[in-house]
XYZ file of C-alpha atoms in Angstrom:
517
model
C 126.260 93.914 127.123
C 123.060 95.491 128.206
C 120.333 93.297 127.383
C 118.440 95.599 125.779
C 121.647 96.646 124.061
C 121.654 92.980 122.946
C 118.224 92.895 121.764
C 118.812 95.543 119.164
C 121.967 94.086 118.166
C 119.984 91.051 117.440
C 117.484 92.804 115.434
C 119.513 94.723 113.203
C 121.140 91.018 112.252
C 117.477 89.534 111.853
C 116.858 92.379 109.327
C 120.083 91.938 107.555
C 119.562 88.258 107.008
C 116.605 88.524 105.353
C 117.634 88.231 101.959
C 116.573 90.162 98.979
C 113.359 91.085 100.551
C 114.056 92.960 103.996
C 110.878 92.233 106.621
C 111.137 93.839 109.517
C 110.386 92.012 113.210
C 106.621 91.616 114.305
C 106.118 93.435 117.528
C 103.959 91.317 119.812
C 101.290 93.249 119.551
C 100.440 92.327 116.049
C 99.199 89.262 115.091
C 100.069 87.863 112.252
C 97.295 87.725 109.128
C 95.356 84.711 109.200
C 94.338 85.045 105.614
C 97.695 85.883 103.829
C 100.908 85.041 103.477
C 103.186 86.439 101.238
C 106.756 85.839 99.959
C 109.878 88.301 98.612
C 111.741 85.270 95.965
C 111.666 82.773 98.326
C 111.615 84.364 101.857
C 108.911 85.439 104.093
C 107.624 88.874 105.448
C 106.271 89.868 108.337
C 102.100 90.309 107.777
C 99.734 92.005 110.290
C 96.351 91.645 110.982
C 94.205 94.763 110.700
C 90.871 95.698 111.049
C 89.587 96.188 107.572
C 92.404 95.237 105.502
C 95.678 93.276 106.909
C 98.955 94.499 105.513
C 102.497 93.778 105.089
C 105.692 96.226 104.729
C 108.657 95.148 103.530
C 112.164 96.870 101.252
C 113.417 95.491 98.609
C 116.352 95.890 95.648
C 114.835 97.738 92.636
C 115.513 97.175 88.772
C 115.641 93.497 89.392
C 113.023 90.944 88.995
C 111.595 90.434 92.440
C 109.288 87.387 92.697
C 106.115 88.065 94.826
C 104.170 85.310 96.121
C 100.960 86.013 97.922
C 98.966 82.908 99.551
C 95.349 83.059 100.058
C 95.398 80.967 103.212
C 92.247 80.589 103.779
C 91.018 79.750 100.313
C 91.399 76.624 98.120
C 91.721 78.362 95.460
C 92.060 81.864 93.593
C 88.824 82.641 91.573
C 89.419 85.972 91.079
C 91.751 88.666 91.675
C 92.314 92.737 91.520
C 95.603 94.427 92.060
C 95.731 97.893 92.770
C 97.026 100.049 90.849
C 95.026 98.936 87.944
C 97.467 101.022 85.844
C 100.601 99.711 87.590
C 102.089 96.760 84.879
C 101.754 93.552 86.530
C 101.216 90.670 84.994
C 99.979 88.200 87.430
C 99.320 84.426 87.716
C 97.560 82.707 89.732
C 98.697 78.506 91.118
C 96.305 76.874 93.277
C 95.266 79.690 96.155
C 98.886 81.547 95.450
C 99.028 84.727 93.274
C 102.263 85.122 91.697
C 103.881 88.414 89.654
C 107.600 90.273 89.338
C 108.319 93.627 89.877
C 111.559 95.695 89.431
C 110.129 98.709 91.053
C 108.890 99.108 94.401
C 105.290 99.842 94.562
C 101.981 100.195 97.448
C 99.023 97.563 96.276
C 95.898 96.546 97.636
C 95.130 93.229 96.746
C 91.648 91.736 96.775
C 91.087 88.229 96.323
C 87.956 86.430 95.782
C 86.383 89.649 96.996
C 86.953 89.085 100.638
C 89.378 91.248 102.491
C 91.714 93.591 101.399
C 95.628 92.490 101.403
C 97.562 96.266 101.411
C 100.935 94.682 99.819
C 103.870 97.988 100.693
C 107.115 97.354 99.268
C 109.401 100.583 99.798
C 113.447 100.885 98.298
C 115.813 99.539 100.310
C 116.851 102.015 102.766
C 120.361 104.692 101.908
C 122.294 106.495 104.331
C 121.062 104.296 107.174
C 122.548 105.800 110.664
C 124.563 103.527 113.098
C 122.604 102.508 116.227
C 125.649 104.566 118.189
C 128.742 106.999 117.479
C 129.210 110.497 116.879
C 126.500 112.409 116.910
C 123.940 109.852 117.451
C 121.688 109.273 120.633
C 120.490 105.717 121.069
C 117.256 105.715 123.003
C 118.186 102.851 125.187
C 121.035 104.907 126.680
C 118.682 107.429 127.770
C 117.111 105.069 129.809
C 113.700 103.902 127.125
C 112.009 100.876 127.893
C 111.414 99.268 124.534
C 109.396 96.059 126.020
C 106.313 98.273 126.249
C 105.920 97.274 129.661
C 105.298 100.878 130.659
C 105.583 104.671 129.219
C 109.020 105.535 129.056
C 110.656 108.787 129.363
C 114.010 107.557 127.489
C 112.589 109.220 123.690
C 112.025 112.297 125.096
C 115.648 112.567 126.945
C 117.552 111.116 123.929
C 115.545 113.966 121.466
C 116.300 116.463 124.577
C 120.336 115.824 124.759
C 120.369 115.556 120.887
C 118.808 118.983 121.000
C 121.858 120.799 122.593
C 124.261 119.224 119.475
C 122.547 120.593 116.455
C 122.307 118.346 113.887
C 122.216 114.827 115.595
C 120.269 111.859 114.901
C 118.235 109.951 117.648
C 117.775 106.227 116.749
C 115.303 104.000 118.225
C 116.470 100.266 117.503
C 113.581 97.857 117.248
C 111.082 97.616 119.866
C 107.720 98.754 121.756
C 107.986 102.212 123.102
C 104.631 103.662 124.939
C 105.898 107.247 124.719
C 104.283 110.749 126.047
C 104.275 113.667 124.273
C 107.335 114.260 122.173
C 109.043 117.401 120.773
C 111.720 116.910 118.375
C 114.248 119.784 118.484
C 115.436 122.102 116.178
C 118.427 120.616 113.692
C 117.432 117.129 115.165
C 116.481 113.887 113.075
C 114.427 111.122 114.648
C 115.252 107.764 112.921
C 112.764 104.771 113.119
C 114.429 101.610 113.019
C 112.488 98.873 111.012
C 111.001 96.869 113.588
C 110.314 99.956 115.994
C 107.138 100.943 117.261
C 105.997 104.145 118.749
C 102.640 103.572 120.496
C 100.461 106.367 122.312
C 98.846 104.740 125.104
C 95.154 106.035 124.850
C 95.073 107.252 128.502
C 94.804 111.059 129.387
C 97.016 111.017 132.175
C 100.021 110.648 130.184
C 99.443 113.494 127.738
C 98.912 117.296 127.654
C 95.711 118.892 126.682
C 96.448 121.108 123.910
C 93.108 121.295 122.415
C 89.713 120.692 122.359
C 87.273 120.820 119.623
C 83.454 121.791 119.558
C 82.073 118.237 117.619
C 83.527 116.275 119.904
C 82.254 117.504 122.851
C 84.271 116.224 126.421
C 87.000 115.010 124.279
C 90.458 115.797 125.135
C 92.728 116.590 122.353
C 96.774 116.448 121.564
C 99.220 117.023 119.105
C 101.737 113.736 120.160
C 104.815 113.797 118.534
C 105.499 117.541 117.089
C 108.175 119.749 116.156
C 109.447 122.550 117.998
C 108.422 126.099 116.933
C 110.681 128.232 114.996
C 112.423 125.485 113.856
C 114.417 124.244 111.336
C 115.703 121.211 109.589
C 114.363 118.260 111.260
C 113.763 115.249 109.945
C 111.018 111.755 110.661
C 112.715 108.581 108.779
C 113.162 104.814 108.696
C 111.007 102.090 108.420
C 109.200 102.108 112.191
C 106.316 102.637 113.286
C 104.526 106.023 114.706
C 100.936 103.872 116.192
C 98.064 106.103 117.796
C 96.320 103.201 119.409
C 93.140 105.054 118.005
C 90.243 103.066 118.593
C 90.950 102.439 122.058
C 91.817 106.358 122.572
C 88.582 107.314 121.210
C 87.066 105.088 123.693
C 88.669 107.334 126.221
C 87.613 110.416 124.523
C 91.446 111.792 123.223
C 91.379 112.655 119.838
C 95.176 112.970 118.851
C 97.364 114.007 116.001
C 100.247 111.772 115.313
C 102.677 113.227 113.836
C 102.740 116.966 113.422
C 105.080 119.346 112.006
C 104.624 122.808 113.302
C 105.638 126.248 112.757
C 109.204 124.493 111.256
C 110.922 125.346 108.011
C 113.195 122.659 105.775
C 111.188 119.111 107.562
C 111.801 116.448 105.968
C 110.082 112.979 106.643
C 110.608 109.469 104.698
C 109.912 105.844 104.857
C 107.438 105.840 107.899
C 104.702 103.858 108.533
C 102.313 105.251 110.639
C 98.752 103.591 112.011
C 95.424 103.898 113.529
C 94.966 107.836 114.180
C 92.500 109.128 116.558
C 92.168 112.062 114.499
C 94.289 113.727 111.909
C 97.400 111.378 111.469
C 99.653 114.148 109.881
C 98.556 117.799 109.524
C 101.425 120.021 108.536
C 100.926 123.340 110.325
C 102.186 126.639 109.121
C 105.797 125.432 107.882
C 107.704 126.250 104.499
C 109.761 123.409 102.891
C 108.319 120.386 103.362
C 108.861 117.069 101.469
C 107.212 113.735 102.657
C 107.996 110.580 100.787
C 107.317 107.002 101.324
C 104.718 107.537 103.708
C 102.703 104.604 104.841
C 99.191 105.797 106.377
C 96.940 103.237 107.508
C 94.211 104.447 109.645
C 90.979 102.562 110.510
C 87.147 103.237 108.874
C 85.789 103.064 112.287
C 87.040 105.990 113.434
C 85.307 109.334 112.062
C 87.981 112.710 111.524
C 90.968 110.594 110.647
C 92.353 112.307 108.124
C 95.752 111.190 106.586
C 97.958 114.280 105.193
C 96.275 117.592 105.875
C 98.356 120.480 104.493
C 97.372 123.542 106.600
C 98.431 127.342 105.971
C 101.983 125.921 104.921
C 104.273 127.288 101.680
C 106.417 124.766 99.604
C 104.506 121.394 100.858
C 105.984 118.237 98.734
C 103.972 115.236 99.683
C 105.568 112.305 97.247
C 105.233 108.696 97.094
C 102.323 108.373 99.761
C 99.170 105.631 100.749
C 96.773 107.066 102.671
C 93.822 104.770 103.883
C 91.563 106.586 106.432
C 87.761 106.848 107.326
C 88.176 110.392 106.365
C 89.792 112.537 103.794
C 92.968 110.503 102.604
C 94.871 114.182 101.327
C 93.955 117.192 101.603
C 94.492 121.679 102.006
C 92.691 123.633 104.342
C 93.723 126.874 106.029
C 91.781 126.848 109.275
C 92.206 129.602 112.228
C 92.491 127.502 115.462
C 89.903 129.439 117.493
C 87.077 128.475 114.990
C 85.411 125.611 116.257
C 89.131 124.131 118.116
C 91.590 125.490 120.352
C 94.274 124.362 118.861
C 97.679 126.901 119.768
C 98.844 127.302 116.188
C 101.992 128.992 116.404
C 101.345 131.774 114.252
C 98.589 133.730 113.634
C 96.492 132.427 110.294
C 98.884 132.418 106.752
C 97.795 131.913 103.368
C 98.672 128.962 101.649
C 100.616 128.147 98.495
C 102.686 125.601 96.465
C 101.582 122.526 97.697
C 101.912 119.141 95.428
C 101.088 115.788 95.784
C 102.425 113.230 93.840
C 102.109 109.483 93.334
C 100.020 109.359 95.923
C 97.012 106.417 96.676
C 93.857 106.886 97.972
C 91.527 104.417 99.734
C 88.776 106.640 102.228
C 85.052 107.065 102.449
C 85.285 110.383 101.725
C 87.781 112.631 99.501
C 90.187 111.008 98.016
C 91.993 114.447 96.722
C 90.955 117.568 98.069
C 91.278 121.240 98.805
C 89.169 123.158 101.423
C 86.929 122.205 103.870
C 88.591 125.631 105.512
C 89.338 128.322 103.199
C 90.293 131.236 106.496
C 92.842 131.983 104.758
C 93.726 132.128 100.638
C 94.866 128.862 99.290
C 96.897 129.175 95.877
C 98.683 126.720 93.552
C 97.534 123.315 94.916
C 98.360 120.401 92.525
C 97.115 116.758 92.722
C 99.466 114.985 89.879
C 99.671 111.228 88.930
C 97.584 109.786 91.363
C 95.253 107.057 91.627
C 91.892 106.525 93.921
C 91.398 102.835 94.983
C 88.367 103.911 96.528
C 86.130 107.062 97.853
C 82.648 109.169 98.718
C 84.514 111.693 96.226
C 87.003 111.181 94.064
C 88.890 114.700 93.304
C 87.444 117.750 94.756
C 87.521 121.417 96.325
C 84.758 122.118 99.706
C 84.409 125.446 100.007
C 83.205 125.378 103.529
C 84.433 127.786 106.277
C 85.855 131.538 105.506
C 85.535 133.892 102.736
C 88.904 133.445 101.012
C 89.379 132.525 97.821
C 91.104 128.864 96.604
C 92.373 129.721 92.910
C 94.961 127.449 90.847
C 93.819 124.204 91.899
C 95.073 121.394 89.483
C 94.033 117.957 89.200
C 96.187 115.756 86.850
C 96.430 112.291 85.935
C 94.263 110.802 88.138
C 92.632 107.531 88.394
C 89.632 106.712 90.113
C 88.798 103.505 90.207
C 86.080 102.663 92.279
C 83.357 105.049 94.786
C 80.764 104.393 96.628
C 80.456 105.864 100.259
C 77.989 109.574 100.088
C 80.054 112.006 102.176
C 77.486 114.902 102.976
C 74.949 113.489 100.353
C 77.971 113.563 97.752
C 79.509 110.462 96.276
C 80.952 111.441 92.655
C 84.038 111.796 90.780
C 84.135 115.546 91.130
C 82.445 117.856 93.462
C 83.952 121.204 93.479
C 81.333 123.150 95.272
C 81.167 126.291 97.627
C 78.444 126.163 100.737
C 78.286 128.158 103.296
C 79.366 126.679 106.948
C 77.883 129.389 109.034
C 81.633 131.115 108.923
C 80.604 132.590 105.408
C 81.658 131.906 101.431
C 84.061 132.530 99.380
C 84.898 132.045 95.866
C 86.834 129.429 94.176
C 88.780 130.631 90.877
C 91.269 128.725 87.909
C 90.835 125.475 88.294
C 91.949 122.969 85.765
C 90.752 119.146 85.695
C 93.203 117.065 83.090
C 93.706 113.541 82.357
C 90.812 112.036 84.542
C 90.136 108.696 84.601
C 86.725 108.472 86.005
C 86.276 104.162 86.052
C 83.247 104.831 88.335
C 81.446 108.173 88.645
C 79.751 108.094 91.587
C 75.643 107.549 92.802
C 75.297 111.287 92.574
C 75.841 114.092 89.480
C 78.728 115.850 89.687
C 79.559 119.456 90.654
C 80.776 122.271 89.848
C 78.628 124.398 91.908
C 79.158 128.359 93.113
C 77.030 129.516 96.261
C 75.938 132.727 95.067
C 76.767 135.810 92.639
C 79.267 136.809 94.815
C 81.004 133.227 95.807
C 81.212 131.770 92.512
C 83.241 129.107 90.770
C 84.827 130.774 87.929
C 87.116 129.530 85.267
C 87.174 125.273 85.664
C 88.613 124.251 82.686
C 88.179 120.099 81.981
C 90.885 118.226 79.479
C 90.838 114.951 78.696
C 88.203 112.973 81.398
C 87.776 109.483 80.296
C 84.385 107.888 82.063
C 84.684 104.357 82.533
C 86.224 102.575 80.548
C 86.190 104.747 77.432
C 88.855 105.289 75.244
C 87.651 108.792 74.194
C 87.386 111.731 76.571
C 83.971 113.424 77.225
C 83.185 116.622 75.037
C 80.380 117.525 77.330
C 79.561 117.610 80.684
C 76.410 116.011 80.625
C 78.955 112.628 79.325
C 80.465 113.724 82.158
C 77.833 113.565 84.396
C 78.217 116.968 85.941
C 74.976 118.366 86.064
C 75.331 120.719 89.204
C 76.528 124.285 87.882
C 74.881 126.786 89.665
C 76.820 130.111 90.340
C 79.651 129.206 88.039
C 81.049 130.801 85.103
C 83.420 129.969 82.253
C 83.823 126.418 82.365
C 85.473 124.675 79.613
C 86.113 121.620 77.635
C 89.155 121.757 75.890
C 90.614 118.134 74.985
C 93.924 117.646 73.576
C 92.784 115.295 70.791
């Protein structure tokens, strides 16, 4: 057998063996966390040492007690603990330096222990319809010649996604491994499947990519869209439990600004279970498709690099982002509908669309700036955005709308059932619990309309008032209507905005309290 045949043989057994917790293998790039360790009822995972935060990913069995053990290795003892979620029901307790809890449902926490760093604990279902590594209709990467060692960039990706191409409806699979990969384009009717224990890892040097765009505040920098769809396609589909890793740091050093993972001009994509790391720039913008669904997506980008969002929805239709942690610098989810010849180059493949029916749901929130948000970029109109059941861990804004760039309106924004529990940072003088404000960007204003704010849980509100703030009589904020916002830890909602500490309403009209009780 080929021995890197052999090696992803092996792997795939390692996984299997596991036991009720699946870990998936290390790649020796990571280094293991020297301050946690943590345990799936009796076995354990794989942990990674991050900048920040370190993390761990794991699957396990749902709707059965699942003992979590998580060892503070470089304390004594456990003084004090927060698990995030606050609303998630754990009961925890705590032996020696070892916090211990059950759960029957898989969830994403962050984990602080005697407020020192951040543990991000992400437990995902075990995996269903899992492809074989070969067979009909399936390309293994190693048989198109990929180098999974990482010794150098490999061409073997792009071949397998290339022959899958020509038999719509195949599946590539990457077994476990290091790939440095080029610039990918995944095929029409194609799925790319991440095997746990794969990485994908952009090598941060400009000779191996294409220049696809460049962008005026970051002036010399060389920008790419890495692994993309094809235009004017259709059903494709990201999934697994790899790794998509845009070496970011070290690319910004070089002066690329990339976007990881980018679904363009594509109808019916479909992406699940990924974990993907350290963006240069935008980790996943979804460009002008319909039909979208994203769930069980892992983001976790660094807070030393600036412009890193994680989901950016842009001039798409039918966008379901579900199921999602997003830890970035910047903006952890958010809408915009940008033109690509204002202020980038970027060769959108249609000409600017308005945007509509976009939700995000169950989603989690760590940034320095917006947790939730629609705008910065209103080109084009944006129309029945939702941000449902949702929870902030911490942000420069919790929940908001920018009105910055274009003169198109954003109208039927919701924001519902969200939790924020903690702020702090001061995006462009901000830092509050709501700022849903129009300025003007040079590009001109435009007006933002129906907006509803329900079942806000506000545990911090921010260093600065709150906004709900037009830019003048003719780009206004019009009809904001607020149900049901609970500040701090009261068990009553506000009746007024001054409780709510919104005291920025200039250029607005018809805002209104209406609480269900």
């Amino acid at each position: 057998m080929h021995f890197q045949s052999l090696l992803a043989v092996l792997s795939l057994l390692f996984v299997a063996v596991i036991g009720d917790g699946i870990s998936y293998p290390r790649p020796n790039i990571y280094v293991k966390s020297p301050h946690f360790s943590l345990k799936v009822n009796g076995e354990y995972m794989y942990t990674v040492n991050y900048a920040k935060y370190d993390y761990v990913h794991f699957s396990m069995d749902e709707d059965v007690d699942n003992e979590i053990r998580i060892r503070a290795v470089t304390e004594d003892k456990i003084n004090s603990y927060r698990i995030s979620p606050e609303n998630v029901p754990i009961k925890a307790r705590v032996e020696g330096n070892e916090l211990i809890f059950t759960i029957k449902k898989a969830h994403y926490l962050i984990i602080k222990i005697n407020k020192k760093k951040e543990f991000v604990v992400m437990a995902d279902p075990k995996e269903t319809n899992v492809p074989s590594p070969r067979g009909s209709g399936i390309f293994n990467v190693l048989d198109h010649g990929a180098d999974n060692t990482g010794a150098r960039v490999t061409r073997g990706v792009q071949a397998a996604l290339d022959a899958a191409g020509r038999q719509p409806g195949s599946i590539v699979y990457v077994p476990a491994g290091l790939y440095l990969v080029g610039n990918l384009v995944i095929p029409t009717k194609t799925s790319l499947y991440l095997a746990g224990g794969s990485v994908l890892r952009f090598t941060g040097n400009q000779a191996d990519y294409k220049q696809l765009f460049s962008k005026s505040d970051f002036p010399g920098h060389f920008g790419t869209w890495w692994i993309q769809t094809a235009f004017d396609s259709t059903d494709i589909k990201v999934f697994g439990r790899g790794t998509i890793d845009g070496n970011g740091k070290n690319s910004r050093t070089n002066k690329i600004i990339a976007d990881l993972l980018v679904p363009a001009g594509t109808t019916r994509f479909r992406a699940d279970g990924i974990l993907i790391r350290d963006a240069s720039f935008w980790a996943v913008p979804i460009i002008q498709c319909e039909d979208v669904v994203l769930t069980n997506i892992k983001i976790l980008d660094r807070f030393d690099v600036t412009q890193n969002d994680g989901i950016d929805v842009m001039e798409s239709k039918g966008v379901k982002v579900r199921r999602a942690i997003a830890i970035a610098n910047d903006d952890s989810f958010s809408t915009k509908t940008w033109p690509y010849k204002t202020g980038t180059t970027v060769p959108y493949p249609y000409p600017p669309q308005p945007q509509s029916d976009v939700l995000f749901e169950d989603c989690f929130a760590w940034t320095l700036c917006y947790g939730f948000k629609v705008g910065q970029g209103v080109h084009e109109v944006q129309d029945n955005v939702r941000f449902r059941n949702s929870v902030v861990y911490y942000g420069g804004v919790g929940i908001g709308i920018h009105h910055l760039f274009g003169t198109s309106v954003a109208k039927n924004i919701l924001f519902e059932n969200i939790i924020i529990e903690d702020l702090g940072g001061s995006p462009g003088g901000r830092a509050t619990w709501l700022a849903i404000h129009i300025a003007e960007g040079g590009r001109g204003v435009g007006p933002v309309e129906d907006v509803t704010v329900r079942n806000i849980y506000a545990r911090k509100i921010g260093k600065r008032d709150g906004y709900i703030q037009g830019f003048s009589a003719d780009a206004m904020v019009k009809r904001v209507t607020l149900s049901d916002v609970f500040i701090y830890k009261n068990t009553t909602a506000a009746t007024s905005l001054g409780a709510m500490n919104i005291k920025q309403t200039q250029f607005s009209e018809g805002i209104q309290i209406r609480n269900s009780r």
